[in-house]
Amino acid sequence: MNPVLLLIALLICHYLADFCLTMPIMIRAKADGKNVWPILLHAAVHALLMGVCIFLFGVDLETLLLLMGLELTSHFAIDTFKARITSAIPLLADARRKPYWIVYGLDQLLHQLIVVAIWFLATYDHPQL
């Protein structure tokens, strides 16, 4: 399979997990970072979707599990940190103010960089993709 298709599929997975499959309990938890279990569930949805996608592209099980772990831990850490910092600094939680969008953009940039890293690691030892 074409590696560019894998990258596109991973980006679509991120969109679906971050915006379409986020449940209200996850949204509330991501607002303050106090209850981390829904944030962990949110990160697990990301890892599972990306894992299915990577599996369909024929990546070996060991690499697949490593990449799912990377997605799970990084997504959880980024979202928890963002939730706690925006909760601690009200200016960062106000969508009518520019600092909110800077933090939101940084959050998305970090997630996208992880997606690209996962794509690279999935395709690096798999020239057949």
CSV table of N, CA and C in Angstrom, one decimal:
chain,number,residue,atom,x,y,z
A,1,MET,N,0.8,-1.2,0.0
A,1,MET,CA,0.0,0.0,0.0
A,1,MET,C,0.9,1.3,0.0
A,2,ASN,N,0.3,2.3,-0.5
A,2,ASN,CA,1.0,3.6,-0.6
A,2,ASN,C,1.1,4.2,0.8
A,3,PRO,N,2.4,4.6,1.3
A,3,PRO,CA,2.5,5.1,2.6
A,3,PRO,C,1.8,6.5,2.8
A,4,VAL,N,1.6,7.2,1.7
A,4,VAL,CA,0.8,8.5,1.8
A,4,VAL,C,-0.6,8.2,2.2
A,5,LEU,N,-1.2,7.1,1.8
A,5,LEU,CA,-2.5,6.7,2.2
A,5,LEU,C,-2.6,6.4,3.7
A,6,LEU,N,-1.5,5.8,4.2
A,6,LEU,CA,-1.5,5.5,5.6
A,6,LEU,C,-1.5,6.9,6.4
A,7,LEU,N,-0.7,7.8,6.0
A,7,LEU,CA,-0.6,9.1,6.7
A,7,LEU,C,-2.0,9.8,6.6
A,8,ILE,N,-2.6,9.8,5.5
A,8,ILE,CA,-4.0,10.4,5.3
A,8,ILE,C,-5.0,9.7,6.3
A,9,ALA,N,-4.9,8.3,6.3
A,9,ALA,CA,-5.8,7.6,7.1
A,9,ALA,C,-5.6,7.9,8.6
A,10,LEU,N,-4.3,8.0,9.0
A,10,LEU,CA,-4.0,8.4,10.4
A,10,LEU,C,-4.5,9.8,10.8
A,11,LEU,N,-4.4,10.7,9.9
A,11,LEU,CA,-4.9,12.0,10.1
A,11,LEU,C,-6.4,12.0,10.2
A,12,ILE,N,-7.1,11.2,9.4
A,12,ILE,CA,-8.5,11.1,9.5
A,12,ILE,C,-8.9,10.4,10.8
A,13,CYS,N,-8.2,9.4,11.2
A,13,CYS,CA,-8.4,8.8,12.5
A,13,CYS,C,-8.3,9.8,13.7
A,14,HIS,N,-7.3,10.7,13.6
A,14,HIS,CA,-7.2,11.7,14.6
A,14,HIS,C,-8.4,12.6,14.6
A,15,TYR,N,-8.8,13.1,13.5
A,15,TYR,CA,-10.0,13.9,13.4
A,15,TYR,C,-11.2,13.2,14.0
A,16,LEU,N,-11.5,12.0,13.6
A,16,LEU,CA,-12.6,11.2,14.1
A,16,LEU,C,-12.6,11.1,15.6
A,17,ALA,N,-11.5,10.7,16.1
A,17,ALA,CA,-11.4,10.4,17.6
A,17,ALA,C,-11.4,11.7,18.4
A,18,ASP,N,-10.8,12.8,17.8
A,18,ASP,CA,-10.8,14.1,18.6
A,18,ASP,C,-12.1,14.9,18.5
A,19,PHE,N,-12.8,14.7,17.4
A,19,PHE,CA,-14.0,15.6,17.3
A,19,PHE,C,-15.3,14.8,17.2
A,20,CYS,N,-15.3,13.7,16.5
A,20,CYS,CA,-16.6,13.0,16.2
A,20,CYS,C,-16.9,12.0,17.3
A,21,LEU,N,-15.9,11.4,17.9
A,21,LEU,CA,-16.1,10.3,18.9
A,21,LEU,C,-15.9,10.7,20.3
A,22,THR,N,-15.7,12.0,20.5
A,22,THR,CA,-15.5,12.5,21.9
A,22,THR,C,-16.8,12.6,22.6
A,23,MET,N,-17.0,11.9,23.7
A,23,MET,CA,-18.3,11.9,24.4
A,23,MET,C,-18.3,13.1,25.4
A,24,PRO,N,-19.5,13.5,25.8
A,24,PRO,CA,-19.6,14.6,26.8
A,24,PRO,C,-18.8,14.4,28.0
A,25,ILE,N,-18.7,13.2,28.6
A,25,ILE,CA,-17.9,13.0,29.8
A,25,ILE,C,-16.4,13.3,29.5
A,26,MET,N,-16.0,13.0,28.3
A,26,MET,CA,-14.6,13.3,27.9
A,26,MET,C,-14.4,14.8,27.8
A,27,ILE,N,-15.4,15.5,27.2
A,27,ILE,CA,-15.3,16.9,27.0
A,27,ILE,C,-15.2,17.6,28.4
A,28,ARG,N,-16.0,17.2,29.3
A,28,ARG,CA,-16.0,17.8,30.7
A,28,ARG,C,-14.7,17.6,31.4
A,29,ALA,N,-14.2,16.3,31.2
A,29,ALA,CA,-12.9,16.0,31.9
A,29,ALA,C,-11.7,16.8,31.3
A,30,LYS,N,-11.8,17.0,29.9
A,30,LYS,CA,-10.8,17.8,29.3
A,30,LYS,C,-10.9,19.3,29.6
A,31,ALA,N,-12.0,19.7,30.2
A,31,ALA,CA,-12.1,21.1,30.5
A,31,ALA,C,-11.3,21.5,31.8
A,32,ASP,N,-11.1,20.5,32.7
A,32,ASP,CA,-10.4,20.9,33.9
A,32,ASP,C,-9.3,19.9,34.3
A,33,GLY,N,-9.2,18.7,33.7
A,33,GLY,CA,-8.1,17.8,33.9
A,33,GLY,C,-8.2,17.2,35.3
A,34,LYS,N,-9.2,17.3,36.1
A,34,LYS,CA,-9.3,16.7,37.4
A,34,LYS,C,-9.6,15.2,37.4
A,35,ASN,N,-10.6,14.8,36.6
A,35,ASN,CA,-10.9,13.4,36.4
A,35,ASN,C,-10.2,12.9,35.2
A,36,VAL,N,-9.1,12.2,35.4
A,36,VAL,CA,-8.3,11.8,34.3
A,36,VAL,C,-8.8,10.5,33.5
A,37,TRP,N,-9.7,9.8,34.2
A,37,TRP,CA,-10.2,8.5,33.5
A,37,TRP,C,-10.9,8.8,32.2
A,38,PRO,N,-11.8,9.8,32.1
A,38,PRO,CA,-12.4,10.0,30.7
A,38,PRO,C,-11.3,10.5,29.7
A,39,ILE,N,-10.3,11.2,30.2
A,39,ILE,CA,-9.2,11.6,29.3
A,39,ILE,C,-8.4,10.4,28.8
A,40,LEU,N,-8.2,9.5,29.7
A,40,LEU,CA,-7.5,8.2,29.3
A,40,LEU,C,-8.4,7.4,28.4
A,41,LEU,N,-9.7,7.4,28.6
A,41,LEU,CA,-10.6,6.7,27.6
A,41,LEU,C,-10.5,7.4,26.3
A,42,HIS,N,-10.5,8.7,26.3
A,42,HIS,CA,-10.4,9.5,25.0
A,42,HIS,C,-9.1,9.1,24.3
A,43,ALA,N,-8.0,9.0,25.0
A,43,ALA,CA,-6.7,8.6,24.4
A,43,ALA,C,-6.8,7.2,23.9
A,44,ALA,N,-7.5,6.3,24.6
A,44,ALA,CA,-7.6,4.9,24.2
A,44,ALA,C,-8.4,4.8,22.9
A,45,VAL,N,-9.4,5.7,22.7
A,45,VAL,CA,-10.1,5.7,21.5
A,45,VAL,C,-9.2,6.0,20.3
A,46,HIS,N,-8.3,7.0,20.6
A,46,HIS,CA,-7.3,7.4,19.6
A,46,HIS,C,-6.4,6.2,19.2
A,47,ALA,N,-5.9,5.6,20.3
A,47,ALA,CA,-5.0,4.5,20.1
A,47,ALA,C,-5.6,3.3,19.3
A,48,LEU,N,-6.9,3.0,19.7
A,48,LEU,CA,-7.6,1.9,19.1
A,48,LEU,C,-7.9,2.2,17.6
A,49,LEU,N,-8.3,3.4,17.3
A,49,LEU,CA,-8.6,3.8,15.9
A,49,LEU,C,-7.3,3.7,15.0
A,50,MET,N,-6.3,4.3,15.6
A,50,MET,CA,-5.0,4.3,14.8
A,50,MET,C,-4.5,2.9,14.7
A,51,GLY,N,-4.7,2.1,15.8
A,51,GLY,CA,-4.2,0.7,15.7
A,51,GLY,C,-4.9,-0.1,14.7
A,52,VAL,N,-6.2,0.1,14.5
A,52,VAL,CA,-6.9,-0.6,13.5
A,52,VAL,C,-6.4,-0.2,12.1
A,53,CYS,N,-6.2,1.1,11.9
A,53,CYS,CA,-5.7,1.6,10.7
A,53,CYS,C,-4.3,1.1,10.3
A,54,ILE,N,-3.4,1.1,11.3
A,54,ILE,CA,-2.1,0.6,11.1
A,54,ILE,C,-2.1,-0.9,10.8
A,55,PHE,N,-3.0,-1.6,11.5
A,55,PHE,CA,-3.1,-3.1,11.3
A,55,PHE,C,-3.5,-3.4,9.8
A,56,LEU,N,-4.5,-2.6,9.4
A,56,LEU,CA,-5.0,-2.8,8.0
A,56,LEU,C,-3.9,-2.5,7.0
A,57,PHE,N,-2.9,-1.8,7.3
A,57,PHE,CA,-1.8,-1.5,6.4
A,57,PHE,C,-0.7,-2.6,6.5
A,58,GLY,N,-0.9,-3.6,7.4
A,58,GLY,CA,0.0,-4.7,7.4
A,58,GLY,C,1.2,-4.6,8.3
A,59,VAL,N,1.2,-3.7,9.2
A,59,VAL,CA,2.4,-3.5,10.1
A,59,VAL,C,2.4,-4.6,11.1
A,60,ASP,N,3.6,-5.1,11.5
A,60,ASP,CA,3.7,-6.3,12.4
A,60,ASP,C,3.2,-5.9,13.8
A,61,LEU,N,2.8,-7.0,14.5
A,61,LEU,CA,2.1,-6.8,15.8
A,61,LEU,C,3.0,-6.0,16.8
A,62,GLU,N,4.3,-6.3,16.9
A,62,GLU,CA,5.1,-5.7,17.9
A,62,GLU,C,5.2,-4.1,17.6
A,63,THR,N,5.3,-3.8,16.3
A,63,THR,CA,5.4,-2.3,16.0
A,63,THR,C,4.0,-1.7,16.2
A,64,LEU,N,2.9,-2.5,15.9
A,64,LEU,CA,1.6,-2.0,16.1
A,64,LEU,C,1.3,-1.6,17.5
A,65,LEU,N,1.7,-2.5,18.4
A,65,LEU,CA,1.5,-2.3,19.9
A,65,LEU,C,2.3,-1.1,20.4
A,66,LEU,N,3.5,-1.0,19.9
A,66,LEU,CA,4.4,0.1,20.3
A,66,LEU,C,3.8,1.4,19.9
A,67,LEU,N,3.3,1.5,18.6
A,67,LEU,CA,2.7,2.7,18.1
A,67,LEU,C,1.4,3.1,18.8
A,68,MET,N,0.6,2.0,19.2
A,68,MET,CA,-0.6,2.3,19.9
A,68,MET,C,-0.3,2.8,21.3
A,69,GLY,N,0.8,2.3,21.9
A,69,GLY,CA,1.2,2.8,23.2
A,69,GLY,C,1.7,4.2,23.1
A,70,LEU,N,2.4,4.5,22.1
A,70,LEU,CA,2.9,5.9,21.9
A,70,LEU,C,1.7,6.9,21.7
A,71,GLU,N,0.7,6.5,21.0
A,71,GLU,CA,-0.5,7.3,20.8
A,71,GLU,C,-1.2,7.5,22.1
A,72,LEU,N,-1.4,6.4,22.8
A,72,LEU,CA,-2.2,6.4,24.1
A,72,LEU,C,-1.5,7.4,25.1
A,73,THR,N,-0.2,7.2,25.3
A,73,THR,CA,0.5,7.9,26.3
A,73,THR,C,0.7,9.4,25.9
A,74,SER,N,1.0,9.6,24.7
A,74,SER,CA,1.2,11.0,24.3
A,74,SER,C,-0.1,11.8,24.2
A,75,HIS,N,-1.2,11.2,23.7
A,75,HIS,CA,-2.4,11.9,23.7
A,75,HIS,C,-3.0,12.2,25.1
A,76,PHE,N,-2.8,11.2,26.0
A,76,PHE,CA,-3.2,11.4,27.3
A,76,PHE,C,-2.4,12.5,28.0
A,77,ALA,N,-1.1,12.5,27.8
A,77,ALA,CA,-0.3,13.5,28.5
A,77,ALA,C,-0.6,14.9,27.9
A,78,ILE,N,-0.7,15.1,26.6
A,78,ILE,CA,-1.0,16.4,26.0
A,78,ILE,C,-2.3,16.9,26.5
A,79,ASP,N,-3.4,16.1,26.4
A,79,ASP,CA,-4.7,16.5,26.8
A,79,ASP,C,-4.8,16.8,28.3
A,80,THR,N,-4.2,16.0,29.1
A,80,THR,CA,-4.2,16.3,30.6
A,80,THR,C,-3.5,17.6,30.9
A,81,PHE,N,-2.3,17.8,30.3
A,81,PHE,CA,-1.6,19.0,30.6
A,81,PHE,C,-2.4,20.2,30.1
A,82,LYS,N,-2.9,20.2,28.9
A,82,LYS,CA,-3.7,21.3,28.4
A,82,LYS,C,-4.9,21.6,29.3
A,83,ALA,N,-5.6,20.5,29.7
A,83,ALA,CA,-6.8,20.7,30.6
A,83,ALA,C,-6.4,21.4,31.9
A,84,ARG,N,-5.3,20.9,32.5
A,84,ARG,CA,-4.9,21.5,33.8
A,84,ARG,C,-4.4,22.9,33.6
A,85,ILE,N,-3.6,23.2,32.6
A,85,ILE,CA,-3.1,24.6,32.4
A,85,ILE,C,-4.3,25.6,32.1
A,86,THR,N,-5.2,25.1,31.3
A,86,THR,CA,-6.3,26.0,30.9
A,86,THR,C,-7.3,26.2,32.1
A,87,SER,N,-7.3,25.2,33.0
A,87,SER,CA,-8.1,25.3,34.2
A,87,SER,C,-7.5,26.2,35.2
A,88,ALA,N,-6.1,26.2,35.3
A,88,ALA,CA,-5.4,27.1,36.2
A,88,ALA,C,-5.3,28.5,35.8
A,89,ILE,N,-5.4,28.7,34.5
A,89,ILE,CA,-5.2,30.1,33.9
A,89,ILE,C,-6.5,30.4,33.1
A,90,PRO,N,-7.5,31.0,33.7
A,90,PRO,CA,-8.8,31.3,33.0
A,90,PRO,C,-8.6,31.9,31.6
A,91,LEU,N,-7.7,32.8,31.4
A,91,LEU,CA,-7.5,33.5,30.2
A,91,LEU,C,-7.3,32.4,29.0
A,92,LEU,N,-6.7,31.3,29.4
A,92,LEU,CA,-6.4,30.3,28.4
A,92,LEU,C,-7.6,29.4,28.0
A,93,ALA,N,-8.7,29.6,28.9
A,93,ALA,CA,-9.9,28.8,28.6
A,93,ALA,C,-11.0,29.6,28.0
A,94,ASP,N,-10.7,30.9,27.7
A,94,ASP,CA,-11.7,31.8,27.1
A,94,ASP,C,-11.6,31.8,25.6
A,95,ALA,N,-12.5,31.1,24.9
A,95,ALA,CA,-12.4,31.0,23.4
A,95,ALA,C,-12.6,32.4,22.7
A,96,ARG,N,-12.9,33.4,23.4
A,96,ARG,CA,-13.0,34.7,22.8
A,96,ARG,C,-11.7,35.5,22.8
A,97,ARG,N,-10.7,34.9,23.4
A,97,ARG,CA,-9.4,35.5,23.6
A,97,ARG,C,-8.3,34.8,22.8
A,98,LYS,N,-7.4,35.5,22.3
A,98,LYS,CA,-6.3,34.9,21.4
A,98,LYS,C,-5.5,33.8,22.2
A,99,PRO,N,-5.1,34.0,23.4
A,99,PRO,CA,-4.3,32.9,24.1
A,99,PRO,C,-5.0,31.6,24.1
A,100,TYR,N,-6.3,31.5,24.1
A,100,TYR,CA,-7.0,30.2,24.0
A,100,TYR,C,-6.6,29.5,22.7
A,101,TRP,N,-6.7,30.3,21.6
A,101,TRP,CA,-6.4,29.7,20.3
A,101,TRP,C,-5.0,29.4,20.1
A,102,ILE,N,-4.1,30.1,20.7
A,102,ILE,CA,-2.7,29.7,20.7
A,102,ILE,C,-2.5,28.4,21.4
A,103,VAL,N,-3.1,28.2,22.6
A,103,VAL,CA,-2.9,26.9,23.3
A,103,VAL,C,-3.6,25.8,22.5
A,104,TYR,N,-4.8,26.1,22.0
A,104,TYR,CA,-5.5,25.1,21.2
A,104,TYR,C,-4.7,24.7,20.0
A,105,GLY,N,-4.2,25.6,19.3
A,105,GLY,CA,-3.3,25.3,18.1
A,105,GLY,C,-2.1,24.5,18.5
A,106,LEU,N,-1.5,24.9,19.6
A,106,LEU,CA,-0.3,24.1,20.1
A,106,LEU,C,-0.7,22.7,20.4
A,107,ASP,N,-1.8,22.5,21.0
A,107,ASP,CA,-2.3,21.2,21.3
A,107,ASP,C,-2.5,20.3,20.0
A,108,GLN,N,-3.1,20.9,19.1
A,108,GLN,CA,-3.3,20.2,17.8
A,108,GLN,C,-2.0,20.0,17.0
A,109,LEU,N,-1.1,20.9,17.1
A,109,LEU,CA,0.2,20.8,16.5
A,109,LEU,C,1.0,19.6,17.1
A,110,LEU,N,1.0,19.5,18.4
A,110,LEU,CA,1.6,18.4,19.1
A,110,LEU,C,1.0,17.1,18.7
A,111,HIS,N,-0.3,17.0,18.7
A,111,HIS,CA,-1.0,15.8,18.3
A,111,HIS,C,-0.6,15.4,16.8
A,112,GLN,N,-0.6,16.4,15.9
A,112,GLN,CA,-0.3,16.1,14.5
A,112,GLN,C,1.2,15.6,14.4
A,113,LEU,N,2.1,16.2,15.2
A,113,LEU,CA,3.5,15.8,15.1
A,113,LEU,C,3.6,14.3,15.6
A,114,ILE,N,2.8,13.9,16.6
A,114,ILE,CA,2.8,12.5,17.0
A,114,ILE,C,2.3,11.6,15.9
A,115,VAL,N,1.2,12.1,15.2
A,115,VAL,CA,0.7,11.3,14.1
A,115,VAL,C,1.7,11.1,13.0
A,116,VAL,N,2.5,12.1,12.7
A,116,VAL,CA,3.5,12.0,11.7
A,116,VAL,C,4.6,11.1,12.2
A,117,ALA,N,5.0,11.2,13.5
A,117,ALA,CA,6.0,10.3,14.0
A,117,ALA,C,5.5,8.8,14.0
A,118,ILE,N,4.3,8.6,14.3
A,118,ILE,CA,3.7,7.2,14.2
A,118,ILE,C,3.7,6.7,12.8
A,119,TRP,N,3.3,7.6,11.8
A,119,TRP,CA,3.4,7.2,10.4
A,119,TRP,C,4.8,6.9,10.0
A,120,PHE,N,5.8,7.7,10.4
A,120,PHE,CA,7.2,7.4,10.0
A,120,PHE,C,7.6,6.1,10.6
A,121,LEU,N,7.3,5.9,11.9
A,121,LEU,CA,7.8,4.6,12.5
A,121,LEU,C,7.1,3.4,11.9
A,122,ALA,N,5.8,3.6,11.5
A,122,ALA,CA,5.1,2.5,10.9
A,122,ALA,C,5.6,2.1,9.5
A,123,THR,N,6.1,3.1,8.8
A,123,THR,CA,6.6,2.9,7.4
A,123,THR,C,8.1,2.7,7.3
A,124,TYR,N,8.9,3.1,8.4
A,124,TYR,CA,10.3,3.1,8.3
A,124,TYR,C,10.9,1.8,8.0
A,125,ASP,N,10.5,0.8,8.7
A,125,ASP,CA,11.0,-0.6,8.5
A,125,ASP,C,10.1,-1.4,7.6
A,126,HIS,N,9.2,-0.8,6.9
A,126,HIS,CA,8.3,-1.4,6.1
A,126,HIS,C,8.2,-0.8,4.7
A,127,PRO,N,9.3,-1.0,3.9
A,127,PRO,CA,9.4,-0.3,2.6
A,127,PRO,C,8.3,-0.8,1.7
A,128,GLN,N,7.7,-2.0,2.0
A,128,GLN,CA,6.6,-2.5,1.1
A,128,GLN,C,5.4,-1.7,1.2
A,129,LEU,N,5.2,-0.9,2.2
A,129,LEU,CA,4.0,-0.1,2.3
A,129,LEU,C,3.9,1.0,1.2
